Amino acid sequence: MNSTKSHANFDDKNIISSEKTIFRSQSDLRQRALLVLAEADPRRKAEAATALRHQWLAGELTLDSKHALVAQLEIPGRPEKPDLVPPLAVKRRAMNTVEGRATLIHALAHIEFNAINLALDAVWRFADMPRAYYEDWLQVAQEEAYHFTLLDQHLQSMGYQYGDFPAHNSLWELAEKTQGDVLWRMALVPRTMEARGLDATPALRAKIAQTGDQAGAEILDIILRDEIGHVAIGNRWFAYLCEDKNLEPISTFAELAVRFRAPQLRAPFNVQARLAAGFTEAELQAMKIS
């Protein structure tokens, strides 16, 4: 399945409620990304992120990369449900029940919903980056929207809806901590939080497959394939920024991980996927991964 083939018919006037459409007439990519980020309905946000990239590829949008933007909307837009609780308060349920399997699919859908937000935030928030940077993160936003849609539809097929179970907000909390500098964001969100997904996905895929949920397992295959590319994008722009600022990447990453209290890495590690995503052997050794 190819994520670039999912194309929604979409009118930007319907992205969010009329009282908040302050950028409705804007054709600038970054302003439009901010508008989509403010959309609270997950399915509409996924459709909007997909449409935004198609509009960009069709040449319908401009790009002002020089000027900083200020969010005049509440971001990220999110629905009233799921309830957000501390990570340890998210209960694990047995996988031998439909509800237990649904909680896992729900947790994955929540991660992908947050990943749409993270990619859109990377597009609008940071000025003075090359055009390719914005194109990369717009692609990520579309692919994360595709992942969310697959998981959301699968969850519905199990008799549940996104929002039916509590979830945590750790991924966005780290994004908030790193909003002051694009180097901080590239260092810690894709290379730490999203790279953890590369490590965790094979075991999750096996757990889902063991329950006989082949459709769910195939969705995890798609996600792992695409997430390798997303982490590679983070690695590429982290390396670019380190070179631009004359910083040594390994020591810079280590210093930022301590400063922002990034989550500790946990085994097992998917070394093959991390190498495919652009981590060097020296980086993995410094992280005590290889």
Coordinates of C-alpha atoms in Angstrom, one line a residue:
M1 CA 0.0 0.0 0.0
N2 CA 1.3 3.5 -0.8
S3 CA 0.5 6.4 1.5
T4 CA 0.8 8.9 -1.3
K5 CA -2.2 7.5 -3.0
S6 CA -4.7 8.5 -0.3
H7 CA -6.2 11.7 -1.6
A8 CA -9.1 13.4 0.1
N9 CA -11.5 15.9 -1.4
F10 CA -10.9 18.8 0.9
D11 CA -12.0 22.4 1.2
D12 CA -9.8 24.4 3.5
K13 CA -12.8 26.5 4.6
N14 CA -13.9 23.5 6.5
I15 CA -10.7 22.8 8.4
I16 CA -11.8 24.4 11.6
S17 CA -14.8 26.4 12.9
S18 CA -15.5 29.7 11.2
E19 CA -14.5 31.9 14.2
K20 CA -10.9 30.5 13.9
T21 CA -10.3 30.6 10.2
I22 CA -8.0 33.6 10.4
F23 CA -5.7 32.2 7.7
R24 CA -8.5 31.0 5.4
S25 CA -7.3 33.3 2.5
Q26 CA -3.6 32.6 3.0
S27 CA -1.9 30.4 0.4
D28 CA 1.4 30.2 2.4
L29 CA 2.4 26.6 3.3
R30 CA 3.5 27.4 6.8
Q31 CA 0.4 29.4 7.7
R32 CA -1.8 26.7 6.3
A33 CA 0.1 24.0 8.3
L34 CA -0.6 26.0 11.5
L35 CA -4.2 26.1 10.6
V36 CA -4.4 22.4 10.1
L37 CA -2.5 21.9 13.4
A38 CA -5.3 23.8 15.1
E39 CA -8.0 21.4 13.8
A40 CA -9.3 19.4 16.8
D41 CA -11.2 16.6 15.0
P42 CA -8.6 13.8 14.3
R43 CA -10.2 12.6 11.1
R44 CA -10.6 16.1 9.6
K45 CA -7.0 16.8 10.6
A46 CA -5.8 13.7 8.8
E47 CA -7.8 14.6 5.7
A48 CA -6.5 18.2 5.9
A49 CA -2.8 17.2 6.2
T50 CA -3.2 14.9 3.2
A51 CA -4.9 17.6 1.2
L52 CA -2.3 20.2 2.2
R53 CA 0.5 18.1 0.7
H54 CA -1.4 17.5 -2.5
Q55 CA -2.0 21.2 -2.8
W56 CA 1.7 21.9 -2.3
L57 CA 2.7 19.3 -4.9
A58 CA 0.1 20.8 -7.3
G59 CA 1.8 24.2 -7.0
E60 CA -1.2 25.8 -5.3
L61 CA 0.8 27.1 -2.3
T62 CA 3.7 29.5 -1.7
L63 CA 6.4 29.3 0.9
D64 CA 7.6 32.1 3.1
S65 CA 10.5 30.6 5.0
K66 CA 12.0 33.8 6.2
H67 CA 9.5 35.2 8.7
A68 CA 8.7 33.8 12.1
L69 CA 5.0 33.1 12.7
V70 CA 3.0 33.5 15.9
A71 CA 0.3 31.0 16.7
Q72 CA -3.0 32.9 17.2
L73 CA -4.9 29.6 17.6
E74 CA -4.8 27.0 20.3
I75 CA -2.4 24.3 19.3
P76 CA -2.4 21.5 18.9
G77 CA -6.0 21.1 18.2
R78 CA -7.2 17.9 19.9
P79 CA -10.6 16.3 20.7
E80 CA -12.2 16.2 24.2
K81 CA -11.4 12.5 24.2
P82 CA -9.2 10.6 24.9
D83 CA -8.5 11.7 28.5
L84 CA -4.8 12.5 28.9
V85 CA -3.2 10.8 31.9
P86 CA 0.3 10.2 33.1
P87 CA 2.1 7.3 31.2
L88 CA 2.0 5.0 34.2
A89 CA -1.8 5.5 34.5
V90 CA -2.4 4.0 31.0
K91 CA -3.6 0.5 31.9
R92 CA -2.5 -2.5 30.0
R93 CA -5.1 -5.1 29.2
A94 CA -4.8 -8.7 28.2
M95 CA -4.4 -9.3 24.5
N96 CA -6.7 -12.4 24.7
T97 CA -9.8 -10.1 24.7
V98 CA -11.1 -7.8 21.9
E99 CA -11.0 -4.9 24.4
G100 CA -7.3 -5.6 25.2
R101 CA -6.4 -5.7 21.6
A102 CA -8.4 -2.5 20.9
T103 CA -6.5 -0.7 23.7
L104 CA -3.2 -1.4 21.9
I105 CA -4.5 -0.3 18.5
H106 CA -5.9 2.8 20.3
A107 CA -2.5 3.6 21.8
L108 CA -0.9 3.3 18.4
A109 CA -3.6 5.6 16.8
H110 CA -2.9 8.1 19.5
I111 CA 0.8 8.1 18.7
E112 CA 0.1 8.6 15.1
F113 CA -2.3 11.5 15.8
N114 CA 0.4 13.2 17.8
A115 CA 2.9 12.5 15.0
I116 CA 0.6 14.4 12.6
N117 CA 0.8 17.3 15.0
L118 CA 4.6 17.1 15.4
A119 CA 5.2 17.1 11.6
L120 CA 2.9 20.1 11.1
D121 CA 4.5 21.9 14.0
A122 CA 7.9 21.4 12.4
V123 CA 6.6 23.0 9.2
W124 CA 5.1 26.2 10.6
R125 CA 7.2 26.9 13.7
F126 CA 10.8 27.1 12.4
A127 CA 11.8 29.8 9.9
D128 CA 15.1 30.1 7.9
M129 CA 15.3 26.5 6.9
P130 CA 15.8 25.3 3.3
R131 CA 12.8 24.6 1.1
A132 CA 13.5 20.8 1.3
Y133 CA 13.1 20.9 5.1
Y134 CA 9.5 22.0 4.8
E135 CA 8.8 19.6 2.0
D136 CA 10.2 16.7 4.1
W137 CA 8.1 17.4 7.1
L138 CA 5.0 18.0 5.0
Q139 CA 5.5 14.5 3.5
V140 CA 5.8 13.2 7.1
A141 CA 2.6 14.9 8.1
Q142 CA 0.8 13.2 5.2
E143 CA 2.2 9.8 5.9
E144 CA 1.4 10.1 9.7
A145 CA -2.2 11.0 8.6
Y146 CA -2.3 7.8 6.5
H147 CA -1.1 5.7 9.5
F148 CA -3.7 7.3 11.8
T149 CA -6.5 6.6 9.3
L150 CA -5.5 3.0 9.0
L151 CA -5.4 2.5 12.7
D152 CA -8.6 4.5 13.3
Q153 CA -10.5 2.4 10.7
H154 CA -9.1 -0.8 12.2
L155 CA -10.2 0.3 15.6
Q156 CA -13.7 1.0 14.4
S157 CA -13.8 -2.5 12.8
M158 CA -13.2 -3.9 16.3
G159 CA -16.2 -1.9 17.7
Y160 CA -14.3 1.0 19.3
Q161 CA -13.6 4.6 18.5
Y162 CA -10.5 6.8 19.0
G163 CA -11.0 8.4 22.3
D164 CA -12.6 5.4 24.0
F165 CA -9.5 4.8 26.2
P166 CA -7.2 7.1 28.1
A167 CA -3.8 8.1 26.6
H168 CA -0.7 10.0 27.6
N169 CA 0.9 13.1 26.1
S170 CA 4.6 12.5 26.4
L171 CA 5.4 12.9 22.8
W172 CA 3.9 16.4 22.6
E173 CA 5.4 17.4 25.9
L174 CA 8.9 16.9 24.5
A175 CA 7.9 18.9 21.4
E176 CA 6.9 21.8 23.7
K177 CA 10.2 21.6 25.5
T178 CA 12.1 21.9 22.2
Q179 CA 10.0 24.6 20.5
G180 CA 12.7 27.2 21.0
D181 CA 15.2 25.9 18.5
V182 CA 14.9 23.7 15.4
L183 CA 18.2 22.0 16.4
W184 CA 16.7 20.9 19.7
R185 CA 13.6 19.6 18.0
M186 CA 15.5 17.6 15.3
A187 CA 17.8 16.2 17.9
L188 CA 15.3 14.9 20.3
V189 CA 11.9 14.3 18.8
P190 CA 12.6 12.2 15.6
R191 CA 15.9 10.8 16.9
T192 CA 14.7 9.9 20.3
M193 CA 10.9 9.5 20.6
E194 CA 10.2 8.4 17.0
A195 CA 13.3 6.2 16.9
R196 CA 12.0 4.4 19.9
G197 CA 9.1 3.4 17.6
L198 CA 11.6 1.6 15.4
D199 CA 12.7 -0.5 18.4
A200 CA 9.2 -1.2 19.7
T201 CA 7.3 -2.0 16.5
P202 CA 8.6 -5.5 15.7
A203 CA 7.6 -6.8 19.1
L204 CA 4.2 -5.1 18.9
R205 CA 3.7 -6.5 15.4
A206 CA 4.5 -10.0 16.7
K207 CA 2.1 -9.6 19.6
I208 CA -0.7 -8.5 17.3
A209 CA -0.1 -11.3 14.8
Q210 CA -0.2 -13.9 17.5
T211 CA -3.8 -12.9 18.2
G212 CA -4.7 -13.7 14.6
D213 CA -5.1 -10.0 13.7
Q214 CA -3.3 -10.1 10.4
A215 CA -4.8 -6.8 9.2
G216 CA -3.4 -5.1 12.3
A217 CA 0.0 -6.7 11.7
E218 CA 0.1 -5.5 8.1
I219 CA -0.6 -1.9 9.3
L220 CA 2.4 -2.2 11.6
D221 CA 4.5 -3.2 8.6
I222 CA 3.4 -0.1 6.8
I223 CA 4.2 2.1 9.8
L224 CA 7.6 0.6 10.3
R225 CA 8.5 1.1 6.7
D226 CA 7.5 4.7 6.7
E227 CA 8.9 5.5 10.1
I228 CA 12.4 4.5 9.0
G229 CA 12.1 7.3 6.5
H230 CA 10.8 9.8 9.1
V231 CA 13.6 9.1 11.5
A232 CA 16.0 9.5 8.5
I233 CA 14.6 12.9 7.8
G234 CA 15.2 13.9 11.5
N235 CA 18.8 12.6 11.2
R236 CA 19.4 14.4 8.0
W237 CA 18.3 17.8 9.3
F238 CA 20.1 17.3 12.6
A239 CA 23.3 16.6 10.7
Y240 CA 22.6 19.7 8.5
L241 CA 22.1 21.9 11.5
C242 CA 25.2 20.6 13.3
E243 CA 27.3 21.3 10.3
D244 CA 25.8 24.7 9.8
K245 CA 26.5 25.6 13.4
N246 CA 29.9 23.9 13.5
L247 CA 28.8 21.5 16.2
E248 CA 30.0 17.9 16.8
P249 CA 26.8 15.7 16.4
I250 CA 27.4 13.0 19.0
S251 CA 28.4 15.3 21.9
T252 CA 25.7 17.8 20.9
F253 CA 23.0 15.1 21.0
A254 CA 24.3 13.8 24.4
E255 CA 24.3 17.3 25.9
L256 CA 20.7 18.0 24.6
A257 CA 19.4 14.7 25.9
V258 CA 20.6 15.6 29.4
R259 CA 19.5 19.2 29.2
F260 CA 15.9 18.3 28.2
R261 CA 15.7 15.1 30.2
A262 CA 14.9 13.0 27.1
P263 CA 13.5 9.5 27.8
Q264 CA 16.1 6.8 28.5
L265 CA 16.6 4.4 25.7
R266 CA 15.4 0.9 26.4
A267 CA 16.3 -2.5 24.8
P268 CA 15.7 -4.3 22.7
F269 CA 17.0 -2.1 19.9
N270 CA 16.2 -2.5 16.2
V271 CA 19.8 -1.8 15.0
Q272 CA 19.0 -2.7 11.4
A273 CA 16.2 -0.1 11.2
R274 CA 18.2 2.5 13.0
L275 CA 21.1 2.1 10.5
A276 CA 18.6 2.3 7.7
A277 CA 17.3 5.5 9.2
G278 CA 20.7 7.1 9.1
F279 CA 22.2 6.6 12.5
T280 CA 25.9 5.9 12.2
E281 CA 27.7 3.1 14.0
A282 CA 29.5 5.7 16.1
E283 CA 26.2 7.2 17.2
L284 CA 24.8 3.9 18.1
Q285 CA 27.9 3.0 20.1
A286 CA 27.7 6.3 21.9
M287 CA 24.0 5.6 22.8
K288 CA 25.1 2.1 24.0
I289 CA 22.9 0.5 21.4
S290 CA 25.4 -1.5 19.3

